[in-house]
Coordinates of C-alpha atoms and ligand atoms in Angstrom, one line a residue:
M167 CA -7.7 19.5 19.6
E168 CA -5.4 17.8 22.2
D169 CA -4.2 14.5 21.1
P170 CA -4.9 12.0 23.9
V171 CA -2.5 9.3 22.6
G172 CA 0.5 11.1 21.3
Q173 CA 2.1 11.0 17.9
P174 CA 3.5 7.6 16.9
G175 CA 7.2 7.8 16.4
A176 CA 7.4 11.3 17.8
G177 CA 9.5 10.7 20.9
R178 CA 13.1 11.1 19.7
L179 CA 15.9 9.7 21.9
R180 CA 19.6 10.4 21.8
H181 CA 22.3 7.8 22.1
G182 CA 22.8 7.1 25.8
D183 CA 19.3 7.7 27.0
T184 CA 17.9 5.1 29.3
V185 CA 15.9 2.6 27.2
S186 CA 15.2 -0.2 29.7
D187 CA 13.9 -3.3 27.9
I188 CA 12.0 -1.7 25.1
P189 CA 12.9 -3.7 21.9
R190 CA 15.2 -1.8 19.5
Y191 CA 15.1 -2.0 15.7
P192 CA 18.4 -0.8 14.2
L193 CA 19.2 0.0 10.6
L194 CA 19.6 -3.0 8.3
I195 CA 22.5 -2.2 5.9
G196 CA 24.5 -4.8 3.9
G197 CA 23.1 -7.7 5.9
R198 CA 24.2 -6.1 9.3
R199 CA 22.3 -4.4 12.1
V200 CA 23.6 -0.9 12.4
E201 CA 23.1 1.3 15.5
T202 CA 22.5 5.0 15.1
E203 CA 22.8 8.2 17.2
S204 CA 19.1 8.9 17.2
W205 CA 16.1 6.7 17.8
S206 CA 12.3 7.2 17.7
R207 CA 9.8 5.7 20.0
I208 CA 6.8 3.9 18.4
V209 CA 3.7 4.5 20.5
S210 CA 0.6 2.4 20.0
P211 CA -2.3 4.6 18.9
A212 CA -4.7 2.2 20.6
T213 CA -3.1 1.9 24.1
G214 CA -0.4 4.6 24.3
D215 CA 2.1 1.9 25.1
V216 CA 5.7 2.2 23.8
V217 CA 6.0 -0.7 21.4
G218 CA 9.6 -0.3 20.3
E219 CA 12.4 2.1 19.3
I220 CA 13.4 2.4 15.7
A221 CA 16.7 3.8 14.4
D222 CA 16.5 7.2 12.6
A223 CA 18.7 6.9 9.5
T224 CA 20.7 9.8 8.2
V225 CA 21.5 10.8 4.7
E226 CA 24.9 9.0 5.1
D227 CA 23.1 5.9 6.2
A228 CA 20.8 6.0 3.1
D229 CA 24.0 6.4 1.0
A230 CA 25.6 3.4 2.7
A231 CA 22.4 1.3 2.1
V232 CA 22.3 2.2 -1.6
K233 CA 26.0 1.3 -2.0
A234 CA 25.3 -2.1 -0.2
A235 CA 22.4 -2.7 -2.6
E236 CA 24.6 -1.6 -5.6
A237 CA 27.2 -4.1 -4.6
A238 CA 24.7 -6.9 -4.1
W239 CA 22.5 -7.0 -7.2
P240 CA 24.8 -7.8 -10.1
E241 CA 25.7 -11.2 -8.6
W242 CA 22.1 -11.9 -7.6
S243 CA 20.9 -11.1 -11.1
R244 CA 23.3 -13.8 -12.4
V245 CA 21.8 -16.5 -10.1
P246 CA 19.7 -18.7 -12.4
P247 CA 16.1 -17.8 -12.1
V248 CA 15.1 -21.3 -10.8
E249 CA 17.6 -20.9 -7.9
R250 CA 16.5 -17.3 -7.3
G251 CA 12.9 -18.5 -7.1
A252 CA 14.0 -21.3 -4.6
A253 CA 15.7 -18.7 -2.4
L254 CA 12.6 -16.5 -2.4
E255 CA 10.4 -19.5 -1.6
R256 CA 12.6 -20.2 1.5
Y257 CA 12.0 -16.5 2.4
A258 CA 8.3 -16.9 1.9
R259 CA 8.2 -20.0 4.2
L260 CA 10.1 -18.1 6.9
L261 CA 7.5 -15.3 6.7
D262 CA 4.8 -18.0 7.0
D263 CA 6.5 -19.3 10.2
H264 CA 6.7 -15.8 11.6
A265 CA 3.2 -14.8 10.6
P266 CA 1.6 -14.9 14.1
R267 CA 4.4 -12.8 15.5
L268 CA 4.3 -10.3 12.6
A269 CA 0.5 -9.9 13.0
E270 CA 0.8 -9.3 16.8
L271 CA 3.5 -6.7 16.2
M272 CA 1.4 -4.9 13.6
H273 CA -1.6 -5.0 16.0
A274 CA 0.6 -3.5 18.7
E275 CA 2.3 -0.8 16.7
M276 CA -0.7 0.6 14.8
G277 CA -3.8 -0.7 16.7
K278 CA -5.0 -2.6 13.6
P279 CA -7.5 -5.2 14.9
L280 CA -5.7 -8.6 15.1
P281 CA -7.9 -10.4 12.5
E282 CA -7.2 -7.6 10.0
A283 CA -3.4 -7.8 10.8
Q284 CA -3.4 -11.6 10.4
A285 CA -5.2 -11.3 7.1
E286 CA -2.8 -8.6 5.8
I287 CA 0.2 -10.9 6.7
A288 CA -1.4 -13.9 5.1
R289 CA -2.2 -12.1 1.9
A290 CA 1.3 -10.5 1.8
N291 CA 2.9 -13.9 2.2
E292 CA 0.9 -15.2 -0.7
V293 CA 2.4 -12.5 -2.8
V294 CA 6.0 -13.6 -1.9
H295 CA 5.1 -17.2 -2.8
Y296 CA 3.6 -16.0 -6.1
F297 CA 6.7 -14.0 -7.1
A298 CA 9.0 -16.7 -6.0
A299 CA 7.3 -18.9 -8.6
E300 CA 7.3 -16.1 -11.2
A301 CA 11.1 -15.8 -10.9
E302 CA 11.3 -19.1 -12.7
R303 CA 9.0 -17.9 -15.5
L304 CA 10.9 -14.8 -16.3
W305 CA 12.6 -16.1 -19.4
A306 CA 14.0 -14.5 -22.6
S307 CA 12.1 -15.2 -25.8
Q308 CA 13.7 -15.7 -29.2
V309 CA 12.6 -14.8 -32.7
P310 CA 14.6 -16.9 -35.1
G311 CA 16.6 -15.4 -38.0
P312 CA 17.5 -17.0 -41.4
T313 CA 19.8 -19.5 -39.6
L314 CA 19.4 -21.2 -36.3
A315 CA 22.2 -19.2 -34.7
T316 CA 20.8 -15.8 -35.7
G317 CA 17.8 -13.8 -34.8
S318 CA 16.5 -11.7 -31.9
W319 CA 16.8 -12.6 -28.2
I320 CA 14.5 -10.5 -26.1
R321 CA 15.7 -10.8 -22.6
P322 CA 14.6 -9.3 -19.3
S323 CA 17.3 -7.5 -17.3
P324 CA 17.0 -6.1 -13.8
L325 CA 17.1 -2.3 -13.1
G326 CA 19.6 -2.5 -10.3
V327 CA 18.9 -0.6 -7.0
V328 CA 15.2 0.0 -6.2
A329 CA 14.2 2.4 -3.4
S330 CA 10.8 1.7 -1.8
I331 CA 9.0 4.4 0.1
T332 CA 5.8 3.2 1.8
P333 CA 3.0 4.4 4.1
W334 CA 1.7 3.0 7.4
N335 CA -1.8 1.8 6.6
F336 CA -0.8 -1.6 5.2
P337 CA 2.8 -1.5 6.4
V338 CA 3.7 -5.1 5.3
A339 CA 1.6 -5.6 2.1
L340 CA 2.9 -2.4 0.5
I341 CA 6.6 -3.3 1.0
V342 CA 6.1 -6.9 -0.1
W343 CA 4.3 -5.9 -3.3
K344 CA 7.6 -4.1 -4.3
L345 CA 10.2 -6.3 -2.6
A346 CA 9.0 -9.7 -3.9
P347 CA 8.9 -8.8 -7.6
A348 CA 12.0 -6.7 -7.4
L349 CA 14.0 -9.5 -6.0
A350 CA 12.4 -12.1 -8.3
A351 CA 13.6 -10.0 -11.2
G352 CA 17.2 -9.8 -9.9
N353 CA 17.2 -6.3 -8.2
A354 CA 18.2 -5.2 -4.7
M355 CA 16.2 -2.9 -2.5
V356 CA 16.5 -0.1 0.0
A357 CA 13.3 0.2 1.9
K358 CA 12.1 3.4 3.7
P359 CA 9.0 2.4 5.8
A360 CA 6.6 4.9 7.3
N361 CA 7.5 6.5 10.6
E362 CA 4.1 5.8 12.1
A363 CA 4.4 2.0 11.9
P364 CA 7.8 0.9 10.8
L365 CA 8.4 -2.2 13.0
T366 CA 6.6 -4.9 11.1
A367 CA 8.0 -3.6 7.8
W368 CA 11.4 -3.7 9.4
S369 CA 10.8 -7.3 10.5
V370 CA 9.9 -8.3 7.0
C371 CA 13.2 -6.9 5.8
E372 CA 15.1 -8.6 8.7
L373 CA 13.6 -12.0 7.8
A374 CA 15.0 -11.6 4.3
I375 CA 18.5 -11.6 5.8
E376 CA 17.6 -14.4 8.2
A377 CA 16.3 -16.4 5.2
G378 CA 19.9 -16.3 3.8
L379 CA 19.3 -13.9 0.9
P380 CA 22.7 -12.3 0.0
D381 CA 23.9 -9.5 2.2
G382 CA 22.9 -6.1 0.8
L383 CA 20.0 -7.4 -1.2
V384 CA 17.4 -6.0 1.3
N385 CA 18.3 -2.9 3.3
C386 CA 16.0 -0.9 5.6
V387 CA 16.6 2.8 6.5
P388 CA 13.7 4.1 8.6
G389 CA 13.5 7.8 9.4
D390 CA 12.4 11.3 8.3
G391 CA 10.4 11.2 5.1
P392 CA 11.6 14.3 3.3
T393 CA 15.3 13.9 4.3
L394 CA 15.5 10.2 3.3
G395 CA 13.1 10.7 0.4
E396 CA 15.4 13.3 -1.2
A397 CA 18.6 11.2 -0.4
L398 CA 17.1 8.1 -2.1
C399 CA 15.3 9.8 -5.0
T400 CA 18.3 11.9 -6.0
H401 CA 21.0 9.2 -5.5
P402 CA 22.7 8.4 -8.8
A403 CA 22.8 4.7 -8.1
V404 CA 19.1 4.3 -7.5
A405 CA 17.5 3.1 -10.7
K406 CA 13.9 3.1 -9.7
V407 CA 11.7 4.6 -7.0
A408 CA 8.6 2.6 -6.0
F409 CA 6.3 4.8 -3.9
T410 CA 2.9 4.3 -2.2
G411 CA 1.4 7.2 -0.3
S412 CA -0.2 10.6 -0.7
R413 CA -0.4 12.6 -3.9
R414 CA 1.3 15.6 -2.2
V415 CA 4.4 13.5 -1.5
A416 CA 4.1 11.8 -4.9
E417 CA 4.4 15.2 -6.6
Q418 CA 7.6 16.0 -4.6
I419 CA 9.1 12.6 -5.4
S420 CA 8.3 13.1 -9.1
A421 CA 10.1 16.4 -9.1
W422 CA 13.2 14.7 -7.8
V423 CA 13.0 11.7 -10.0
A424 CA 11.9 13.1 -13.4
P425 CA 15.0 15.2 -14.2
R426 CA 17.2 12.3 -13.3
L427 CA 15.3 10.0 -15.7
K428 CA 14.8 7.2 -13.1
A429 CA 12.0 4.7 -13.3
L430 CA 9.1 5.5 -11.1
S431 CA 5.9 3.9 -9.9
L432 CA 3.2 5.7 -7.8
E433 CA 0.4 4.0 -6.0
L434 CA -1.8 6.8 -4.5
G435 CA -5.1 7.4 -2.9
G436 CA -8.6 6.6 -4.2
H437 CA -12.2 7.7 -3.8
G438 CA -14.0 4.5 -4.3
P439 CA -17.4 4.6 -5.9
L440 CA -19.9 1.7 -5.4
V441 CA -22.4 1.8 -8.3
V442 CA -25.7 0.1 -7.5
L443 CA -27.8 -1.0 -10.4
P444 CA -31.6 -1.2 -9.9
D445 CA -31.6 -5.0 -9.8
A446 CA -28.8 -5.3 -7.3
D447 CA -29.0 -7.6 -4.2
L448 CA -29.3 -4.9 -1.5
D449 CA -27.9 -7.1 1.3
Q450 CA -24.8 -7.5 -0.9
V451 CA -24.6 -3.8 -1.4
A452 CA -24.7 -3.2 2.4
E453 CA -22.0 -5.8 2.9
V454 CA -19.7 -4.4 0.3
A455 CA -20.2 -0.8 1.6
T456 CA -19.7 -1.9 5.2
V457 CA -16.7 -4.2 4.7
Q458 CA -14.8 -1.9 2.3
G459 CA -16.1 1.4 3.7
Y460 CA -14.8 0.8 7.2
A461 CA -11.9 -1.7 6.7
N462 CA -8.8 -0.5 8.6
A463 CA -11.0 2.2 10.1
G464 CA -11.4 3.7 6.6
Q465 CA -7.6 4.2 6.3
A466 CA -7.5 2.2 3.1
C467 CA -6.8 3.3 -0.5
Y468 CA -9.4 0.8 -1.8
S469 CA -12.2 2.1 0.5
V470 CA -15.8 2.5 -0.7
N471 CA -16.4 6.2 -0.2
R472 CA -19.5 6.9 -2.3
V473 CA -22.5 4.5 -2.7
L474 CA -24.3 5.6 -5.8
V475 CA -27.8 4.3 -5.6
P476 CA -31.0 4.6 -7.7
R477 CA -33.1 7.3 -5.9
E478 CA -35.9 4.9 -5.0
L479 CA -33.5 2.6 -3.2
E480 CA -31.7 5.2 -1.1
G481 CA -33.7 4.8 2.1
D482 CA -33.5 1.0 1.9
V483 CA -29.8 0.9 1.3
R484 CA -29.2 3.5 4.1
E485 CA -31.2 1.4 6.6
R486 CA -29.3 -1.8 5.7
I487 CA -25.9 -0.1 6.1
A488 CA -27.0 1.6 9.3
A489 CA -28.0 -1.8 10.8
R490 CA -24.6 -3.3 10.0
I491 CA -22.6 -0.5 11.5
A492 CA -24.7 -0.2 14.7
D493 CA -22.3 -2.6 16.5
L494 CA -19.2 -2.2 14.3
E495 CA -16.1 -1.6 16.4
L496 CA -13.1 -0.1 14.5
G497 CA -9.5 0.2 15.3
P498 CA -8.1 3.6 16.1
L499 CA -7.2 6.3 13.6
V500 CA -3.4 5.9 13.5
T501 CA -2.5 9.6 13.2
Q502 CA -3.7 12.7 15.0
R503 CA -3.8 14.3 11.5
G504 CA -6.3 11.7 10.4
H505 CA -8.4 12.2 13.5
L506 CA -8.6 16.0 13.0
R507 CA -9.5 15.4 9.3
H508 CA -12.3 13.1 10.3
R509 CA -13.8 15.7 12.6
R510 CA -13.3 18.5 10.0
L511 CA -14.9 16.5 7.1
L512 CA -18.0 15.6 9.1
A513 CA -18.4 19.1 10.5
D514 CA -18.0 20.6 7.0
A515 CA -20.6 18.1 5.6
A516 CA -23.1 18.9 8.4
A517 CA -22.6 22.7 7.9
R518 CA -23.5 22.2 4.3
G519 CA -26.8 20.5 5.1
A520 CA -25.8 16.8 5.0
T521 CA -27.1 14.3 7.6
V522 CA -24.4 12.4 9.5
L523 CA -25.1 9.1 11.3
G524 CA -22.4 8.1 13.8
G525 CA -18.8 9.3 13.3
E526 CA -18.5 10.5 17.0
D527 CA -15.4 10.1 19.0
I528 CA -15.4 7.1 21.4
E529 CA -12.1 7.4 23.2
G530 CA -8.5 8.3 22.3
R531 CA -8.4 8.1 18.5
R532 CA -11.2 5.6 18.2
V533 CA -14.3 6.9 16.4
E534 CA -17.6 5.4 15.3
P535 CA -18.1 4.6 11.6
A536 CA -19.9 7.5 9.9
L537 CA -22.7 7.3 7.3
V538 CA -23.5 10.5 5.4
T539 CA -26.5 11.4 3.3
G540 CA -27.4 14.6 1.5
A541 CA -23.9 15.5 0.5
G542 CA -22.9 16.2 -3.1
P543 CA -20.1 17.6 -5.2
G544 CA -18.6 20.7 -3.5
V545 CA -18.6 19.0 -0.1
E546 CA -15.0 18.1 0.8
L547 CA -15.6 14.4 1.7
I548 CA -17.3 13.8 -1.6
D549 CA -14.5 15.4 -3.6
E550 CA -11.4 14.4 -1.7
E551 CA -10.3 11.0 -0.3
P552 CA -11.5 11.0 3.3
F553 CA -9.1 8.3 4.5
T554 CA -11.2 7.9 7.6
P555 CA -14.3 5.7 8.2
I556 CA -16.8 7.8 6.2
V557 CA -19.2 6.4 3.6
A558 CA -21.6 8.7 1.7
I559 CA -24.8 7.6 0.0
M560 CA -25.7 9.6 -3.2
P561 CA -29.0 9.0 -5.1
F562 CA -29.2 8.9 -8.9
D563 CA -31.9 9.0 -11.5
D564 CA -30.2 6.9 -14.1
V565 CA -27.1 4.7 -14.6
E566 CA -25.4 7.2 -16.8
S567 CA -25.4 9.9 -14.1
A568 CA -24.1 7.4 -11.6
V569 CA -21.2 6.4 -13.9
A570 CA -20.5 10.1 -14.5
E571 CA -20.3 10.7 -10.7
A572 CA -18.2 7.6 -10.2
N573 CA -15.6 9.1 -12.7
R574 CA -15.9 12.7 -11.6
P575 CA -13.2 13.1 -8.9
D576 CA -9.6 12.9 -10.1
Y577 CA -9.1 9.4 -8.7
G578 CA -9.2 6.0 -10.3
L579 CA -8.0 3.2 -8.0
V580 CA -10.8 0.8 -7.1
G581 CA -14.5 0.9 -8.0
Y582 CA -17.2 -1.5 -7.1
L583 CA -20.5 -2.4 -8.8
C584 CA -23.5 -4.5 -7.6
G585 CA -26.0 -5.6 -10.2
G586 CA -28.4 -8.6 -10.9
D587 CA -28.0 -9.1 -14.6
L588 CA -24.4 -10.0 -15.3
G589 CA -24.3 -8.7 -18.9
T590 CA -25.5 -5.3 -17.9
S591 CA -23.2 -5.3 -14.9
L592 CA -20.1 -6.0 -17.0
E593 CA -21.1 -3.4 -19.5
V594 CA -21.4 -0.7 -16.8
A595 CA -18.3 -1.9 -14.9
Q596 CA -16.2 -1.3 -17.9
Q597 CA -17.2 2.3 -17.9
I598 CA -15.8 2.9 -14.4
Q599 CA -12.5 4.5 -14.9
C600 CA -10.5 2.6 -12.2
G601 CA -7.5 0.2 -12.4
T602 CA -9.6 -2.3 -10.5
V603 CA -13.4 -2.8 -10.6
V604 CA -15.0 -5.4 -8.4
V605 CA -18.4 -6.8 -9.4
N606 CA -20.7 -8.3 -6.8
G607 CA -18.3 -8.7 -4.0
W608 CA -15.5 -7.0 -2.1
R609 CA -12.2 -8.9 -2.2
V610 CA -10.0 -6.6 -4.3
V611 CA -6.4 -7.8 -4.3
V612 CA -5.1 -11.1 -5.7
P613 CA -1.3 -11.7 -6.4
Y614 CA -1.8 -12.6 -10.1
A615 CA -3.7 -9.5 -11.2
P616 CA -2.3 -6.0 -11.5
Y617 CA -3.3 -3.3 -9.0
A618 CA -3.0 0.0 -10.7
G619 CA -4.2 3.6 -10.0
W620 CA -5.5 5.4 -13.0
R621 CA -5.5 9.2 -13.4
G622 CA -4.8 10.9 -10.0
S623 CA -4.4 7.5 -8.3
G624 CA -1.1 6.7 -9.7
V625 CA 1.4 5.7 -12.4
G626 CA 2.3 2.1 -13.2
A627 CA 1.0 -1.1 -11.6
E628 CA 1.9 -3.5 -8.8
L629 CA 1.2 -7.3 -8.6
G630 CA 0.5 -9.7 -11.5
R631 CA 2.8 -9.9 -14.5
P632 CA 2.8 -6.1 -15.0
G633 CA 4.0 -5.8 -11.4
L634 CA 7.0 -8.0 -12.2
E635 CA 7.8 -6.3 -15.5
A636 CA 7.8 -3.0 -13.6
F637 CA 11.2 -4.1 -12.2
I638 CA 12.9 -5.0 -15.4
R639 CA 14.1 -3.4 -18.6
W640 CA 14.1 -5.3 -21.9
Q641 CA 17.2 -6.0 -23.9
H642 CA 17.0 -6.9 -27.6
L643 CA 20.1 -9.0 -28.4
R644 CA 20.2 -9.0 -32.2
V645 CA 22.4 -11.9 -33.5
L646 CA 23.2 -11.4 -37.2
S647 CA 25.8 -14.1 -37.8
Ligands
LIG708 P1 2.5 10.0 2.9 O1 2.6 10.3 1.5 O2 2.4 11.0 3.9 O3 3.7 9.0 3.4 C1 4.2 7.9 2.6 C2 5.7 7.7 2.8 O4 6.4 8.8 2.3 C3 6.1 7.5 4.2 O5 7.2 6.6 4.3 C4 6.7 8.9 4.6 O6 7.6 8.9 5.6 C5 7.3 9.4 3.2 N1 7.3 10.8 3.1 C6 6.6 11.8 3.7 N2 7.0 13.0 3.2 C7 7.9 12.8 2.3 C8 8.6 13.7 1.4 N3 8.5 15.0 1.4 N4 9.5 13.1 0.5 C9 9.6 11.8 0.5 N5 9.0 10.9 1.3 C10 8.1 11.4 2.2 O7 1.3 9.0 3.0 P2 0.4 8.5 4.2 O8 -0.4 9.6 4.7 O9 1.3 7.8 5.2 O10 -0.5 7.4 3.4 C11 -1.8 7.6 3.0 C12 -1.9 7.7 1.5 O11 -1.4 6.5 0.9 C13 -3.4 7.8 1.2 O12 -3.6 8.7 0.2 C14 -3.7 6.3 0.7 O13 -4.8 6.2 -0.1 C15 -2.4 6.0 0.0 N6 -2.3 4.6 -0.2 C16 -2.3 4.1 -1.5 C17 -2.2 2.7 -1.8 C18 -2.2 2.2 -3.2 O14 -1.8 1.0 -3.3 N7 -2.6 2.9 -4.2 C19 -2.1 1.9 -0.7 C20 -2.1 2.4 0.6 C21 -2.2 3.8 0.8

């Protein structure tokens, strides 16, 4: 299929090409803006406009960024936690001041509808405020010995240099979930944002410098995923790799990191089930399925993908969701790859006897939301994360079978449940094998609770106390006399 928009980030320029007044985003290394030989154009998937040009880092640039971070973190880690928290709070306030501009930029570079972009920036900034306050609370604890001067001090110590590799679908949130706790715990960071939408992520790094955080604490090296991924994941001075993205890339990153015994966190895709109990409020079911099924045009790890309904309610639930999506306008699919997958998944489901409502192309990479019935295990969109705006309804005869289907695919990120009786709802919710289960509603992420992929959805956790402790190692200082 011909791509009517063009690949974001695909147009490489060489040094000296005419660039007119398109804004340029150089590398950020050691607190300085660093020009490169090669630049990539970022093209809006919604309009086809060139939004900016971003520097393509080389392996040498990645090495320079790691060395800058290596030089910066020891002193930062000795800054008393209260002062570290105050510096991060200044950064959080600067992000608040720039929120409207950041949301506009995200809207421009990836076509995310402005209200969704504004919400992402607002939620991400809450995370920076939260971890600024957590920095103060990251204290050692003591177990006294036989005398006052003896005993065990159990103290948190930073890891050192953290490399962050993130995707384009929530380009700011996914960096901030790593950056804020890493800095709060006394580490430095080298960030490699996604090629498709690097500009807002770059701006978040740049504002860390503008906020007066020490040079080298936050570095940004955009560019080719495999090249920079290998450079960062195999670098001897990188202590931890924090990755969000696809399972395919996660396996490659693990292969680099595991033999080098670095710390690793992986936040991967999901295949969200929404379990509907017989006494559920069906308007609420339709709202959860619609809001979470089609948010970010389905390009969300926490999407509702399968609505598991009692058989007798299937028609009613289908009608209610269909009514809600009739006028729903989505932002574009950000990549041509995603657009092709959307077409392929729906064609495959239809060929296997499923009924597809909507899902048609509108223009460019804009598509209608799709609602699928009559598809079961063995159909690709039921077994693999669609990552496009597709919700499937699957009927069940009893709650046990619905829970078994919820847990069947090798994913475990976010599950949802709607039910009337709260006791029964909580009992069933605990059987859903996901790091997050949302009961009777749809807001998933809060700064103070961990967000973790179970099974094929990842390793480790972000946000909350576990998301802070993911960036420290514990030292036991045993004082014997
Ligand atoms: P991706 O894995 O293709 O890319 C993610 C990052 O890895 C990008 O920065 C990319 O440049 C880089 N990369 C690509 N190839 C690489 C390689 N060989 N070595 C090292 N780095 C490489 O992911 P994507 O398609 O951009 O993102 C979509 C996936 O991310 C979906 O599965 C989605 O569910 C998942 N996701 C998960 C979460 C979560 O918190 N669990 C959040 C958002 C997205």
